[in-house]
PDB file of C-alpha atoms in Angstrom:
ATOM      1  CA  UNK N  13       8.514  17.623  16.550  1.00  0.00           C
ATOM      2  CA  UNK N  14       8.126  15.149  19.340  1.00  0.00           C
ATOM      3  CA  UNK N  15       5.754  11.884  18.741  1.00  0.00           C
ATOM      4  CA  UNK N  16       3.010  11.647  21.127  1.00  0.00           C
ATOM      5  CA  UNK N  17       2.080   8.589  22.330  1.00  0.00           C
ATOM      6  CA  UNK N  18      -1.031   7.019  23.711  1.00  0.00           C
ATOM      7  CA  UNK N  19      -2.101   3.088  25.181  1.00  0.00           C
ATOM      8  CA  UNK N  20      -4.853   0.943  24.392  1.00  0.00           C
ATOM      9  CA  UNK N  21      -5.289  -1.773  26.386  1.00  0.00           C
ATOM     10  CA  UNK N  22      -8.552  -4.301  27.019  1.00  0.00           C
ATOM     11  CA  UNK N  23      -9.387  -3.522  30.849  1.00  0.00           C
ATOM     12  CA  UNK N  24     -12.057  -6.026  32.508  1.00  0.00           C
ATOM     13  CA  UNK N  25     -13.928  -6.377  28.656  1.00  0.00           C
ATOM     14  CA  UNK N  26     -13.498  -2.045  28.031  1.00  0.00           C
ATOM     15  CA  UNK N  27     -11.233  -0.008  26.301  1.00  0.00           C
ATOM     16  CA  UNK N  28      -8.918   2.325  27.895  1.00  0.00           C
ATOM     17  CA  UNK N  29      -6.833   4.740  26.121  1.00  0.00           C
ATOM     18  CA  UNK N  30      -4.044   7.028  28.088  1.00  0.00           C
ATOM     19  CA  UNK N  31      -2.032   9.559  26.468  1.00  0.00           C
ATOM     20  CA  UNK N  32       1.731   9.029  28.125  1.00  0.00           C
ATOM     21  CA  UNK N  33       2.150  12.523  27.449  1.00  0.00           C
ATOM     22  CA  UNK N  34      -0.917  14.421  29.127  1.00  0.00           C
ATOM     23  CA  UNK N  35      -1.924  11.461  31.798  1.00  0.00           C
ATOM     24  CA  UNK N  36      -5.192  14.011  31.588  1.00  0.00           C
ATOM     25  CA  UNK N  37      -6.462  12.608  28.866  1.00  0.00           C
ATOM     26  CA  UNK N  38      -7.990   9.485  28.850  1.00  0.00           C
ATOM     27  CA  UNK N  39     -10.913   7.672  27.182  1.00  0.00           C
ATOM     28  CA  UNK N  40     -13.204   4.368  27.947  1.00  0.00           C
ATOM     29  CA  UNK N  41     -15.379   3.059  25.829  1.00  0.00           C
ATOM     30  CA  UNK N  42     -16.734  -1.011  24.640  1.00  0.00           C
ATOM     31  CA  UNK N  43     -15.584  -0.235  21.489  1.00  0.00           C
ATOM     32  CA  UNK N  44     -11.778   0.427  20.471  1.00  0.00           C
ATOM     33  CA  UNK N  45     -13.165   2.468  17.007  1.00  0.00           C
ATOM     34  CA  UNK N  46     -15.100   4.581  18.539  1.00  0.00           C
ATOM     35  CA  UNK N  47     -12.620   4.963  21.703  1.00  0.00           C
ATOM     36  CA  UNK N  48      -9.428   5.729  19.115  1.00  0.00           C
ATOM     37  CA  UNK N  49     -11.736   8.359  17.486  1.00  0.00           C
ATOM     38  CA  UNK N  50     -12.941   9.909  20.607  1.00  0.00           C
ATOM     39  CA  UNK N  51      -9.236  10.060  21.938  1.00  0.00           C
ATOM     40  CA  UNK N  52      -7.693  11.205  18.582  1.00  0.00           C
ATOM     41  CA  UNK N  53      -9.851  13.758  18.201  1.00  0.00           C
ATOM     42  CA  UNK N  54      -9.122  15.443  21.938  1.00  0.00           C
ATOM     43  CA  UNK N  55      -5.193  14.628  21.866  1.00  0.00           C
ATOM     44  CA  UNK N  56      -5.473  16.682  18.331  1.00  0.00           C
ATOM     45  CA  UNK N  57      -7.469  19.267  19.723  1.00  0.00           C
ATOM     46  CA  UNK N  58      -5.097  19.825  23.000  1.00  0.00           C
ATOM     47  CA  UNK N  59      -1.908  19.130  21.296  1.00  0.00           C
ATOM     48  CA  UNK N  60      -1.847  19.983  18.021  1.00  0.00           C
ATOM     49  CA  UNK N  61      -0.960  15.887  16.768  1.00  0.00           C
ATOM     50  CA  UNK N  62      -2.254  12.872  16.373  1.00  0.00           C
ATOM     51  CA  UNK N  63      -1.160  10.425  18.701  1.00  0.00           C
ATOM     52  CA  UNK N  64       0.758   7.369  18.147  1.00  0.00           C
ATOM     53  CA  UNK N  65      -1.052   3.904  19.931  1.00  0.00           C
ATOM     54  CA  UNK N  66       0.617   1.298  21.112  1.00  0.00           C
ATOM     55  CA  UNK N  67      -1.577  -1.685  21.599  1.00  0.00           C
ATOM     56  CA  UNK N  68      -1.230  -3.772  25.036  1.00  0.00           C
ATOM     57  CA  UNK N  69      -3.566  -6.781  24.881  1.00  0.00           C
ATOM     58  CA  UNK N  70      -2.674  -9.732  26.342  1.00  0.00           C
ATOM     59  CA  UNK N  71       1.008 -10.816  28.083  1.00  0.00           C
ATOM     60  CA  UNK N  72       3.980  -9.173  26.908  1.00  0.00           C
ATOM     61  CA  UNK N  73       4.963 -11.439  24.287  1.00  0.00           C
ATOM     62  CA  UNK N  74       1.439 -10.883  22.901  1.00  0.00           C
ATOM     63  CA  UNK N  75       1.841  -6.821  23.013  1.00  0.00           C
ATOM     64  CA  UNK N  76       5.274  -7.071  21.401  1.00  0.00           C
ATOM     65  CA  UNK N  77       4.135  -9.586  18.569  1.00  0.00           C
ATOM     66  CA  UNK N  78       1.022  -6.978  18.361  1.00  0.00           C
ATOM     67  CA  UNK N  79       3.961  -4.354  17.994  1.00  0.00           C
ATOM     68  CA  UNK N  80       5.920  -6.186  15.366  1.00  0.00           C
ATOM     69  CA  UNK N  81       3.120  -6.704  12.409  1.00  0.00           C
ATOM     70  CA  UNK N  82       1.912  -3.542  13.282  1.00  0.00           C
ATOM     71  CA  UNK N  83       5.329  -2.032  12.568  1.00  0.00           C
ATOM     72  CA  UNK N  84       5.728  -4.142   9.485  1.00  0.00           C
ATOM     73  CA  UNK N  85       2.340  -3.423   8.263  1.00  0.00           C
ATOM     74  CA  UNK N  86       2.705   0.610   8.768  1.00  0.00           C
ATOM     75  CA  UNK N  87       5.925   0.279   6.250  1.00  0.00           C
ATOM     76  CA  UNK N  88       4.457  -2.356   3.971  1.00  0.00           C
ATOM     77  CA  UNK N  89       1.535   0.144   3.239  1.00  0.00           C
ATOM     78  CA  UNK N  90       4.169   3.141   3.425  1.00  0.00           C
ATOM     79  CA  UNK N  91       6.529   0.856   0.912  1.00  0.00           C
ATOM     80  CA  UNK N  92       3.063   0.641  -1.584  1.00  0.00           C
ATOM     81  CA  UNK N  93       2.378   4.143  -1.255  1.00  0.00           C
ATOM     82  CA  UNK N  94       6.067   4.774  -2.356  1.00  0.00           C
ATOM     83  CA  UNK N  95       5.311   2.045  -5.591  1.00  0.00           C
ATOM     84  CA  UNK N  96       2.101   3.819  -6.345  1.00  0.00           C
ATOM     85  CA  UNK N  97       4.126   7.502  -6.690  1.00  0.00           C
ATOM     86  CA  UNK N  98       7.044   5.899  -8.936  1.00  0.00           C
ATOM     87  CA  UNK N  99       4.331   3.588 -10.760  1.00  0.00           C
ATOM     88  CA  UNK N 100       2.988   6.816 -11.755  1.00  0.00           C
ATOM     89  CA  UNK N 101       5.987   9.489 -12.371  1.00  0.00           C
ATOM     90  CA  UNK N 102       6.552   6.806 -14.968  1.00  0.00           C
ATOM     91  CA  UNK N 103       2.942   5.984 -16.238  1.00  0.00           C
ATOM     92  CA  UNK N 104       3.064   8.442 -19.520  1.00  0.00           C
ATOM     93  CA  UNK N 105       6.018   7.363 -20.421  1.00  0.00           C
ATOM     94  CA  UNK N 106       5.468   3.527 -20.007  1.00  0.00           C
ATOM     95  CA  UNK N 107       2.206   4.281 -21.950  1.00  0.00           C
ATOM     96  CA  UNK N 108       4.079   5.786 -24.652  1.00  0.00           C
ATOM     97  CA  UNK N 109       6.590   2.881 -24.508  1.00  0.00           C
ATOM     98  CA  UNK N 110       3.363  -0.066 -25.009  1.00  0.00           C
ATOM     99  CA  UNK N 111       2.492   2.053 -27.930  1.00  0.00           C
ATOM    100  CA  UNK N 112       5.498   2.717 -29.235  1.00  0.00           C
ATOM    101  CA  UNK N 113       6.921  -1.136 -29.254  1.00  0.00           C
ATOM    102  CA  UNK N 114       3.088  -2.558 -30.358  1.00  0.00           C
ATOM    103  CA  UNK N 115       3.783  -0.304 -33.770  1.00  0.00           C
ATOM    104  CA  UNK N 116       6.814  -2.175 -34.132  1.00  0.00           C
ATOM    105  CA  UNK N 117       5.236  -5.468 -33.938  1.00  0.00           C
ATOM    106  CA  UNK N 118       6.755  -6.384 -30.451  1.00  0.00           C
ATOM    107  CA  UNK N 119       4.265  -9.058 -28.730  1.00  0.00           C
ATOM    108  CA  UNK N 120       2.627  -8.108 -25.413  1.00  0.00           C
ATOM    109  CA  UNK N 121       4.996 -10.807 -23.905  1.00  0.00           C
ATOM    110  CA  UNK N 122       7.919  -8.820 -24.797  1.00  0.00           C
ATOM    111  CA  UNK N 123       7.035  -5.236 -24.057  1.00  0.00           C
ATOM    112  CA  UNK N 124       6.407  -6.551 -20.365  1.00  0.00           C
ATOM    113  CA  UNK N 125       9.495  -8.609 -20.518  1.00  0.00           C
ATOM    114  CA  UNK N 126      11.042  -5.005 -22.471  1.00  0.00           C
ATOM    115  CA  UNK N 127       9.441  -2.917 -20.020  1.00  0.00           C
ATOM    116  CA  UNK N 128       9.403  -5.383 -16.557  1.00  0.00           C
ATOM    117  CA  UNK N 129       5.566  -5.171 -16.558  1.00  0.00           C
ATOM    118  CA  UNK N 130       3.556  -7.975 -15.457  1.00  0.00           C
ATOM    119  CA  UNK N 131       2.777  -9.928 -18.415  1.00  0.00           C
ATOM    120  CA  UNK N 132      -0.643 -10.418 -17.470  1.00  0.00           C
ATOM    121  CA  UNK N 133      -1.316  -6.922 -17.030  1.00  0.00           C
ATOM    122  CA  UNK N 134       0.248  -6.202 -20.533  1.00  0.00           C
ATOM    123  CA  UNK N 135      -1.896  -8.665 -22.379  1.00  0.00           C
ATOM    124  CA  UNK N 136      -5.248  -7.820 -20.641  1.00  0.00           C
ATOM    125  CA  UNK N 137      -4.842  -4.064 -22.210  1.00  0.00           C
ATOM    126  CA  UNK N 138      -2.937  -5.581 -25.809  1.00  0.00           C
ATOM    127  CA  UNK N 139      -4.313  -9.234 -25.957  1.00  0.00           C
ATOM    128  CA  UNK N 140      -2.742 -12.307 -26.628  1.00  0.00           C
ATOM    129  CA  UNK N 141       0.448 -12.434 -28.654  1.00  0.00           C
ATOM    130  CA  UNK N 142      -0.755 -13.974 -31.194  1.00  0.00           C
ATOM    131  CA  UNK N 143      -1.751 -10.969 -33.496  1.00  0.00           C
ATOM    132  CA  UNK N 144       2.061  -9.632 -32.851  1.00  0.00           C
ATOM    133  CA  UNK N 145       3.231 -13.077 -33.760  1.00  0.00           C
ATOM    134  CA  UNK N 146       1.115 -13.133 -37.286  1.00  0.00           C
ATOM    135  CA  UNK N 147       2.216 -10.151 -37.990  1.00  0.00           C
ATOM    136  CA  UNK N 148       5.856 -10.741 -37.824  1.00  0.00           C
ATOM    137  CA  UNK N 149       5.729 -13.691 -39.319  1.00  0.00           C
ATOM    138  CA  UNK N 150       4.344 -11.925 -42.401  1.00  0.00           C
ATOM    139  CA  UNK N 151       7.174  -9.397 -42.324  1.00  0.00           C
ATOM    140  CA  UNK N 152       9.601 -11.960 -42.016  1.00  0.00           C
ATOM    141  CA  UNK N 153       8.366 -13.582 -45.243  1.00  0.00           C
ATOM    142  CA  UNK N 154       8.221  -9.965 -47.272  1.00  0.00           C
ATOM    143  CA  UNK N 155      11.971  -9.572 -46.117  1.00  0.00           C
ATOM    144  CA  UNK N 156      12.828 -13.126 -47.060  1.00  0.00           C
ATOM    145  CA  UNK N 157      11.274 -12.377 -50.865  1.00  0.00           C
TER     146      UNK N 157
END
């Protein structure tokens, strides 16, 4: 499947997007939301996809530093998308896990240590540690007797 690509670029204060690939198409408008929406929408309609934009605003070393974030933005978000999916194959079993390791008297502190969780994250569900610690140090003085 080939990628078809489209430019925006700031014309005399308006918006004009081309599609490289069908020169046809082409949209103005004062506003580049409602231009990218309006060209979207007939690019999609003619060719089946949703066109890729590359951004030209300003001199070239603007457009390619435009370029770059943009590029490392797209994977950051693709990168948390990724996180979400793992965080979640996993989430029943991590659940289990917090459970499992409270019953045994394991402070919050150490199941995210245990687990790699964010410490915070584990205490705002389990509270402090300071039940855990009580506890334990009550079993430590049964096993001492």
């Amino acid at each position: 499947m080939t990628t078809i690509t489209s430019t925006a670029a700031l014309v005399d204060d308006e918006w004009v997007l081309r599609c490289v690939d069908y020169p046809a198409i082409e949209h103005h408008g004062a506003w580049l939301d409602d231009v990218v929406v309006q060209h979207r929408t007939m690019v999609h309609d003619f060719a089946g996809e949703t066109p890729r934009i590359e951004f030209v605003v300003g001199d070239p070393s603007t457009a390619s530093r435009i370029a770059a974030v943009r590029c490392a933005s797209e994977r950051a978000r693709a990168m948390r998308a990724e996180a979400r999916a793992l965080e979640e194959a996993v989430a029943d079993d991590r659940d289990a896990l917090v459970a499992r390791l409270t019953e045994l008297n394991v402070a919050p502190s150490e199941i995210a240590e245990i687990l790699g969780l964010s410490v915070r994250a584990v205490r705002d569900e389990l509270g402090s540690d300071e039940e855990a610690r009580i506890a334990r140090r009550i079993l430590r003085t049964l096993h001492q007797s």
